[in-house]
Short mmCIF file of C-alpha atoms and ligand atoms in Angstrom, two decimals:
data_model
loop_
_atom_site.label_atom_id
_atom_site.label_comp_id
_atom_site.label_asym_id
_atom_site.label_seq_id
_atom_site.Cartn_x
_atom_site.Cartn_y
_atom_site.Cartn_z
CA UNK A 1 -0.33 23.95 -25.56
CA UNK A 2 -0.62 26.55 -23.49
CA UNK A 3 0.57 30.57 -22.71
CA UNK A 4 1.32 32.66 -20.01
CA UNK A 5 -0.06 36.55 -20.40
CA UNK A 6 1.03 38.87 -17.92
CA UNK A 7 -1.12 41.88 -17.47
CA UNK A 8 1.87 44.91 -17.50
CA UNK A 9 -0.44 47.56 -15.02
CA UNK A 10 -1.28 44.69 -12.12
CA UNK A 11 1.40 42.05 -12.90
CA UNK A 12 -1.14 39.45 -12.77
CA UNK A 13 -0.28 36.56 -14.60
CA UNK A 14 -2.33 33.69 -15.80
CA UNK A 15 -2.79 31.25 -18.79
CA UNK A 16 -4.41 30.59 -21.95
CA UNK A 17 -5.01 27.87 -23.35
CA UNK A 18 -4.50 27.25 -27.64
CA UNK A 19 -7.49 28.62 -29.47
CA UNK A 20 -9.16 30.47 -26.12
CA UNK A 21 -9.51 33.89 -26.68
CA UNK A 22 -7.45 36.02 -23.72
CA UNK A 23 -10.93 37.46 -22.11
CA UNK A 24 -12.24 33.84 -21.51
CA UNK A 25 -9.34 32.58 -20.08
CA UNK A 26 -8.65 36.01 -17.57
CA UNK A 27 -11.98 35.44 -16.11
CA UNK A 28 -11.40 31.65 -15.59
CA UNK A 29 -8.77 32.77 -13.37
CA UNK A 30 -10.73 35.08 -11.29
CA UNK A 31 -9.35 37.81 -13.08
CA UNK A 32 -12.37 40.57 -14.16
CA UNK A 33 -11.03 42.72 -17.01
CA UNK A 34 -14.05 44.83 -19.18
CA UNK A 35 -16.92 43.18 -21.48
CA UNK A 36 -19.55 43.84 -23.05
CA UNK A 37 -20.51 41.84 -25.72
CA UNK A 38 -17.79 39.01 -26.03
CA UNK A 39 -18.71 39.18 -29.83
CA UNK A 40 -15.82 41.56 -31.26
CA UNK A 41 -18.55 44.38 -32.04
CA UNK A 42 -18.72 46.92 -28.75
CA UNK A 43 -14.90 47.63 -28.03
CA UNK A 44 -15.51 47.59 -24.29
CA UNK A 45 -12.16 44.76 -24.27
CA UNK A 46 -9.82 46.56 -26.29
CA UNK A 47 -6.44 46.99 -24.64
CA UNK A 48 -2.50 46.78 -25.87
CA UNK A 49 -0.48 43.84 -26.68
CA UNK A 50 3.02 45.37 -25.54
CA UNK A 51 4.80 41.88 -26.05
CA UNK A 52 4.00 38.46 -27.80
CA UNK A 53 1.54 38.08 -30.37
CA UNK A 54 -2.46 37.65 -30.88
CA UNK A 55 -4.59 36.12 -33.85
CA UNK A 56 -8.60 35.86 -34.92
CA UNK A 57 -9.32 32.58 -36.08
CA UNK A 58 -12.49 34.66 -37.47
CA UNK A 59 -10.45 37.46 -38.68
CA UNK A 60 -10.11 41.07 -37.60
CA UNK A 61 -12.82 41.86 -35.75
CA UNK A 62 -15.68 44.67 -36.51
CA UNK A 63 -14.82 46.99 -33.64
CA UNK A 64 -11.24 46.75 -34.48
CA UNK A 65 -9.32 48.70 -37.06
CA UNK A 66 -6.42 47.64 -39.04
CA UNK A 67 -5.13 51.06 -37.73
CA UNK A 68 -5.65 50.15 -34.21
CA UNK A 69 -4.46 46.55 -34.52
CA UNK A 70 -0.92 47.85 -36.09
CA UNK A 71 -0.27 50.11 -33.20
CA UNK A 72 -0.94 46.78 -30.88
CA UNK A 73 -4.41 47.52 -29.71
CA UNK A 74 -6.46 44.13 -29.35
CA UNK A 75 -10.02 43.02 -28.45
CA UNK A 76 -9.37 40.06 -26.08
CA UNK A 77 -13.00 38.79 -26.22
CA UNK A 78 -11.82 37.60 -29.32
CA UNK A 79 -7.97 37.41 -29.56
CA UNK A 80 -6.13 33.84 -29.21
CA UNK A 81 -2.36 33.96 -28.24
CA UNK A 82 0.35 32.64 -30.53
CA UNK A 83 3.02 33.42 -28.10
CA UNK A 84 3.55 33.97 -24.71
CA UNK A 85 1.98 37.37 -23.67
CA UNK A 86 2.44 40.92 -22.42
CA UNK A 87 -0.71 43.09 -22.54
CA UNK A 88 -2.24 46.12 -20.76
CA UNK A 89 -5.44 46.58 -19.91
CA UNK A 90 -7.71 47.95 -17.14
CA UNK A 91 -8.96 45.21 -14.69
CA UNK A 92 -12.46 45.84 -13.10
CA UNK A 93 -11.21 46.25 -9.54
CA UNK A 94 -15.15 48.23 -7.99
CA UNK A 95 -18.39 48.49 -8.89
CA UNK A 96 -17.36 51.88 -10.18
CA UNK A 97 -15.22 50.15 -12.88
CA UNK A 98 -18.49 49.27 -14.67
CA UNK A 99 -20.54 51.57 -16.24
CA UNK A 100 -24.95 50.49 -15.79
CA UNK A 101 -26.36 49.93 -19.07
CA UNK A 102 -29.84 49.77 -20.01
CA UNK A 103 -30.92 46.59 -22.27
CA UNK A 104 -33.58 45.19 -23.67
CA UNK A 105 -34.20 40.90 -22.52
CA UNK A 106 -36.14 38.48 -23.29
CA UNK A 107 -37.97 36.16 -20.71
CA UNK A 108 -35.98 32.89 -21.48
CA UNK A 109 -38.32 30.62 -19.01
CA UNK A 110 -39.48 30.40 -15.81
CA UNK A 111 -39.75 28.24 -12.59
CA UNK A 112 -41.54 28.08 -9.74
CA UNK A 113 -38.74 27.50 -6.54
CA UNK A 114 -41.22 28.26 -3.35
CA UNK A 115 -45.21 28.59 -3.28
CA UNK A 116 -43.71 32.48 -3.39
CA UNK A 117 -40.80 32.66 -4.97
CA UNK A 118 -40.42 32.51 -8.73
CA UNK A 119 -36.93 32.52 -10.64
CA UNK A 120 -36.60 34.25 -13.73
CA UNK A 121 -33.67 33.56 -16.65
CA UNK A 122 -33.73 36.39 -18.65
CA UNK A 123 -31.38 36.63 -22.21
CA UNK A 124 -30.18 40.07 -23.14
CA UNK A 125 -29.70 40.86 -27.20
CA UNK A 126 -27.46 38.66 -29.35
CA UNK A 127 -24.40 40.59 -28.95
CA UNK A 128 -24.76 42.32 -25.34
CA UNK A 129 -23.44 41.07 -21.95
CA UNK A 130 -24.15 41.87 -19.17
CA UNK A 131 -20.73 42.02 -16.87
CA UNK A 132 -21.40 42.73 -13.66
CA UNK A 133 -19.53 41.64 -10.13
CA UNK A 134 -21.26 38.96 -7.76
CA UNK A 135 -23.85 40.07 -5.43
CA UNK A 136 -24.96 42.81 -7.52
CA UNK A 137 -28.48 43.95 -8.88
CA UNK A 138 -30.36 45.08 -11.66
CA UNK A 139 -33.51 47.37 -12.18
CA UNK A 140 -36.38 46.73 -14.34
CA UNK A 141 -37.52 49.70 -16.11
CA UNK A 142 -41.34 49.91 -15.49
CA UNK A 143 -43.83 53.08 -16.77
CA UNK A 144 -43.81 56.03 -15.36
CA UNK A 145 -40.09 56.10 -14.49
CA UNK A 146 -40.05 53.20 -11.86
CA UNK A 147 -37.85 51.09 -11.09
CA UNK A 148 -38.13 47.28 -9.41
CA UNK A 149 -34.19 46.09 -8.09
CA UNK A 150 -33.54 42.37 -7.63
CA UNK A 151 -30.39 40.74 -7.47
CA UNK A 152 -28.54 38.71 -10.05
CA UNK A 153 -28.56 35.01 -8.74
CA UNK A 154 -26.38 33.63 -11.77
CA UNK A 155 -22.39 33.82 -11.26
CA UNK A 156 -20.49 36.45 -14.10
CA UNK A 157 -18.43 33.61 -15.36
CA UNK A 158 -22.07 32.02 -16.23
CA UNK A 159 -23.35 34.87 -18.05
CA UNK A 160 -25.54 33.53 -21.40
CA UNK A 161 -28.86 34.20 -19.49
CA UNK A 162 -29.26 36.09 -16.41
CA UNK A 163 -31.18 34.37 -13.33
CA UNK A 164 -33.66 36.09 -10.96
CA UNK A 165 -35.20 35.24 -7.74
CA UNK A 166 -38.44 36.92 -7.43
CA UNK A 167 -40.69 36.71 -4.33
CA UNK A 168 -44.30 37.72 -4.68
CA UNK A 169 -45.13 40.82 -2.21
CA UNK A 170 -48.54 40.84 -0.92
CA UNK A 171 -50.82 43.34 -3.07
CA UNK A 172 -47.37 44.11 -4.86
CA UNK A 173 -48.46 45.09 -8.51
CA UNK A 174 -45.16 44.13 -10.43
CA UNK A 175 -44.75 41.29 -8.70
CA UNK A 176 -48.54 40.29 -9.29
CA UNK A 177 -48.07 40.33 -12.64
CA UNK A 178 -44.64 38.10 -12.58
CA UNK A 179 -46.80 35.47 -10.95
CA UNK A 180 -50.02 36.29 -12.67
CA UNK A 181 -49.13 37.36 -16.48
CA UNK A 182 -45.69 36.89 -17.37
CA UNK A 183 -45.08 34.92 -19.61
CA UNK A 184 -42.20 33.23 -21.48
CA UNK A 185 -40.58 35.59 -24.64
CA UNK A 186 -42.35 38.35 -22.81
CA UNK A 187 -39.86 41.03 -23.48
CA UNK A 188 -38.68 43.64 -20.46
CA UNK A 189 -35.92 46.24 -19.95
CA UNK A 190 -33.99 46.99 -17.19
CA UNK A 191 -30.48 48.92 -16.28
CA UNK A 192 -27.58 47.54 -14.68
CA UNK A 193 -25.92 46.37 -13.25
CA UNK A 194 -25.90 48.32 -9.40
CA UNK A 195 -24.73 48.58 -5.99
CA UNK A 196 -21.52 47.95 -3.75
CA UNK A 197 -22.44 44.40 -2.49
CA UNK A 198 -20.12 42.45 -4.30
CA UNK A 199 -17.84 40.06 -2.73
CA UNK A 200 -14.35 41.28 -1.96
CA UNK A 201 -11.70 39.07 -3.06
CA UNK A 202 -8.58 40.48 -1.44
CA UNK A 203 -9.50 39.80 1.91
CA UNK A 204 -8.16 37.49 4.15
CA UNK A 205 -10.35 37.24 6.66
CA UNK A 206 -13.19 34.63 6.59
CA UNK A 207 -16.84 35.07 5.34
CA UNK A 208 -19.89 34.85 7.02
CA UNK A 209 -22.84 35.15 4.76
CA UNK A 210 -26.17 35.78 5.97
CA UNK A 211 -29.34 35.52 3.64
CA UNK A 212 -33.06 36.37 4.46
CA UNK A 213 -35.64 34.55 2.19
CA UNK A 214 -34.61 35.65 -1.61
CA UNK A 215 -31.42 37.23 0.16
CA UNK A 216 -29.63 33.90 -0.74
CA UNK A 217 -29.96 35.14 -4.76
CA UNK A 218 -27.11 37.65 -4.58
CA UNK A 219 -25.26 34.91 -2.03
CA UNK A 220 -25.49 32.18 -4.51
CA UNK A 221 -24.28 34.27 -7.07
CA UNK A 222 -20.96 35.31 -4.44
CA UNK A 223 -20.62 31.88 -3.50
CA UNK A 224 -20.41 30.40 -7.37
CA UNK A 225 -17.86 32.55 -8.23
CA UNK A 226 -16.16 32.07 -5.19
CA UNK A 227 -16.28 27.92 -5.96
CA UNK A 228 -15.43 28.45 -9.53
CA UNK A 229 -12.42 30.39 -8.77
CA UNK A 230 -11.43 28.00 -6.24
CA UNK A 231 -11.25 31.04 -3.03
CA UNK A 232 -10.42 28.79 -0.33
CA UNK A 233 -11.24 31.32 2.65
CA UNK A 234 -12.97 29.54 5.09
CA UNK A 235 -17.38 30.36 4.07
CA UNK A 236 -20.12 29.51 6.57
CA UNK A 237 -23.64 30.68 5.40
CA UNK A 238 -26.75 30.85 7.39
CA UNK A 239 -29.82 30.76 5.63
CA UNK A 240 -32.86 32.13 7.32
CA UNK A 241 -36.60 31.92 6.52
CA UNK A 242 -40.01 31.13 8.32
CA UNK A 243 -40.45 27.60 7.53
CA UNK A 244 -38.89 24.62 5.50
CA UNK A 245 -40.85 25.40 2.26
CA UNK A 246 -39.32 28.50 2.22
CA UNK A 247 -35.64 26.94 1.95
CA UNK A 248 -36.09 26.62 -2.22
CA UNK A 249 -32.83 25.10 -3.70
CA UNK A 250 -32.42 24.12 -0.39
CA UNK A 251 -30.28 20.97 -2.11
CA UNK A 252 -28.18 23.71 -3.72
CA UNK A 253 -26.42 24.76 -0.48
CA UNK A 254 -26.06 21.34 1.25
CA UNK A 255 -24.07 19.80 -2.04
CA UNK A 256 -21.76 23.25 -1.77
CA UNK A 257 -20.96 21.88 1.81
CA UNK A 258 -20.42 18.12 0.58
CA UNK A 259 -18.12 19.67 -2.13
CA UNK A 260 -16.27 21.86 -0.78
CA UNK A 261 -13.82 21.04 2.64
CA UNK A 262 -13.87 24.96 4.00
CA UNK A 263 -17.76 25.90 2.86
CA UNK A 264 -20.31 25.35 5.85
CA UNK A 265 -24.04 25.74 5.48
CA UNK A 266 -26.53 25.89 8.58
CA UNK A 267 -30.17 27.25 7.70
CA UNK A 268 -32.55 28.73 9.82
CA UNK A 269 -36.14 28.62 10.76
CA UNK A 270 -37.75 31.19 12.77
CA UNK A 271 -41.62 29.72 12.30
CA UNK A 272 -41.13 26.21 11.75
CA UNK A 273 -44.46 24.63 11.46
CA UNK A 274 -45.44 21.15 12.96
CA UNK A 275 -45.38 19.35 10.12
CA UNK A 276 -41.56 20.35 9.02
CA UNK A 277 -40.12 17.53 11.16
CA UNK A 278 -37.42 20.44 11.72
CA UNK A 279 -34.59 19.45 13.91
CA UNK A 280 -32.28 22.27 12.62
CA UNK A 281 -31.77 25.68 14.10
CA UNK A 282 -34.69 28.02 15.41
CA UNK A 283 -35.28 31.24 15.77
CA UNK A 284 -33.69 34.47 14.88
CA UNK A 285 -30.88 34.08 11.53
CA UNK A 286 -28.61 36.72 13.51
CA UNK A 287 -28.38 35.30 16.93
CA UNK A 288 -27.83 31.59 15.18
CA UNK A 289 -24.64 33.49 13.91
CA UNK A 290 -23.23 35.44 16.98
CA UNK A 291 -24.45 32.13 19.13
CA UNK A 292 -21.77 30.11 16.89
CA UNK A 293 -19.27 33.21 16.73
CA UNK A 294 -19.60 35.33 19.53
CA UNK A 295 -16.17 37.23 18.44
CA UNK A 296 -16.37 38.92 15.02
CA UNK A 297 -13.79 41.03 14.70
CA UNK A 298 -11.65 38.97 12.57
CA UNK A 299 -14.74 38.61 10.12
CA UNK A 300 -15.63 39.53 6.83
CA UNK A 301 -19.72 39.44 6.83
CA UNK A 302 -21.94 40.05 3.56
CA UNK A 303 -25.92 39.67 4.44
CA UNK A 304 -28.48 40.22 2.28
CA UNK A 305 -32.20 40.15 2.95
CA UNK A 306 -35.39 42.21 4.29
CA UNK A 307 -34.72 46.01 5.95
CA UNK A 308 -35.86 44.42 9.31
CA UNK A 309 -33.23 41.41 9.35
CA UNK A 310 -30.32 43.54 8.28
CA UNK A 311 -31.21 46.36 11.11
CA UNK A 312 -31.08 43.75 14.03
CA UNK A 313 -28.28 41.89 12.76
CA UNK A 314 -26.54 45.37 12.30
CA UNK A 315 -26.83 45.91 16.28
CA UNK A 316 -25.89 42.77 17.36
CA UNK A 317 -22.93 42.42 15.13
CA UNK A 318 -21.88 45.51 16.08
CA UNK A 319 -21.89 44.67 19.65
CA UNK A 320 -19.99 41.42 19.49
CA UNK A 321 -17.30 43.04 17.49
CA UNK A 322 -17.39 42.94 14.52
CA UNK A 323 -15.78 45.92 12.89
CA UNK A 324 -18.42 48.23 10.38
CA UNK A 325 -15.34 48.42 7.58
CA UNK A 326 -15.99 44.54 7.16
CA UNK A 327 -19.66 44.58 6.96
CA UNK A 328 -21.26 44.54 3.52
CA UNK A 329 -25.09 44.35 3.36
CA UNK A 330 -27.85 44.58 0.74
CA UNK A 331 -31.20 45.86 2.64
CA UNK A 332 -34.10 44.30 0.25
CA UNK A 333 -37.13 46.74 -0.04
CA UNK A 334 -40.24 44.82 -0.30
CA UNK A 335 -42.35 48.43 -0.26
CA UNK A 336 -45.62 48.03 -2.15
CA UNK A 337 -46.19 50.39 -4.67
CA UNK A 338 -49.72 50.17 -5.57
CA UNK A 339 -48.96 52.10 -8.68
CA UNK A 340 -46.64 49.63 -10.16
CA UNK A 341 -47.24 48.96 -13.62
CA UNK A 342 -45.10 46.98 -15.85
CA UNK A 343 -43.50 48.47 -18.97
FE1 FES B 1 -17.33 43.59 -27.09
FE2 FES B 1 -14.95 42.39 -26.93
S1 FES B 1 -16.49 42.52 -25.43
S2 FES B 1 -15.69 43.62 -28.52
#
């Protein structure tokens, strides 16, 4: 059996399913209202039932009063539908929606994706979630006030531990000590989540997505939801690194192209060495692009990756059309900061 809720404000509809709690079933639909913990103990999903009726299979919960719950307020991490549905409720629309939080997390485990890349899963405390939009980026909180940024990898719908790319910089102290000392149940802070690179879902237009090296964390995460949700916009991403060991996952991408009719993948090498056995595309990530779509002024184009990549691609882009309101980029800083330290 299942419900329909109607959200009053947006008049987006969706449904819910018996015994799913409102939240759960919202975001299944592509539909981002607030979270925080998903546990019934923050408030951050509280909003009005103005028609129908909600239950707790667990009872009422903690951050909910019975003074609040008779005037029709209800946390919809946690409230199942009995009847169809009417509620009101503020729907994360920006980045400025959500408010950065800083948390405490625990290194879940680690891999080892590249001879230079590392990837992180980090779990935040028992009852905190982190919401966040796709594409976006945290900062650890290191001594002395600094701050390291890298990009959430991990889709918001998949949200039980958080997933990091991390690339070693040369002489990069942080990063040293990722490769070098970290070391599973190490615990870390960090705030969160930032920036406006998030993908924008009430476009039109179709995507191009460029990533440099660890660019394709933020990209992945873009390009799960976007599966997930089941955005059929036309998505053609061009990976682009030095050589083939630097394409980690590099099965990730080509099974998102077998899967998935209107999702193209074409990576890039711009040092391939002789033993790659490379018969893909060469050379620069950005002329790849304008070489397949010299007009890009019907575009949307997100591209994430290294200050230098993002500048040229910029330029050209610019020059074969594409308009500056549709560009979205995330310029990675690999600056060395000798005085890193880790918290
Ligand atoms: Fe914390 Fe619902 S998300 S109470």
């Amino acid at each position: 059996m299942s419900y329909r809720v109607r959200i009053e404000n947006t008049q987006h509809e969706f449904t819910v399913e018996e015994g799913e709690a409102v939240l759960s079933a919202a975001l299944r639909h592509g539909l981002i209202l607030p979270y925080s913990c998903r546990g019934g103990t923050c408030g951050t999903c509280m909003g009005k039932v103005v028609e129908g009726r909600v239950s707790y299979p667990d009872g009422r919960p903690p951050a909910l009063s019975e003074a609040e719950e008779a005037v029709g307020q209800a946390l919809f991490c946690q409230a199942r539908a009995d009847t169809d549905l009417a509620i009101e409720v503020r729907e994360v629309r920006s980045a400025d929606d959500i408010r950065p939080r800083k948390l405490p997390c625990r290194v879940e485990r680690m891999d080892t994706l590249a001879h230079d890349v590392r990837r992180l899963w980090l779990r935040t405390p028992g009852n905190e979630r982190l919401q966040f939009l796709p594409g976006q980026y945290i900062d650890f909180l290191l001594r002395g006030n600094r701050r390291r940024s890298f990009s959430l990898a991990n889709p918001p719908h998949d949200d039980e531990l958080l997933e990091l790319h991390v690339r070693q910089v040369p002489d990069g102290r942080f990063t040293g000590y990722i490769f070098e000392e970290l070391k599973e149940r190490a615990l870390l802070r960090f705030e969160g989540p930032f920036g406006t690179f998030f993908l924008r879902e009430d476009s039109p237009r179709p995507i191009l997505m460029i990533g440099g090296g660890t660019g394709f964390a933020p990209i992945k995460s873009m390009l799960e939801h976007a599966f997930h949700h089941g955005i059929d916009r036309p998505i053609h991403f061009y990976w682009g690194v030095r050589a083939r060991h630097d394409l980690y996952l590099a099965d990730l991408p080509e099974r998102w192209a077998r899967e998935h009719a209107s999702f193209r993948y074409t990576p890039v090498l711009s040092e391939p060495r002789a033993g790659d056995r490379w018969n893909g595309r060469t050379g620069f990530v950005h002329e790849a692009v304008i070489e397949d779509y010299p007009d890009l002024s019907g575009y949307d184009v997100y591209m994430s990756g290294p200050p230098p990549m993002i500048e040229a691609a910029k330029t050209a882009f610019a020059i074969h059309g594409l308009d500056p309101g549709h560009l979205y980029f995330d310029s990675f800083d690999f600056a060395v900061d000798p005085e890193d330290d880790p918290a």
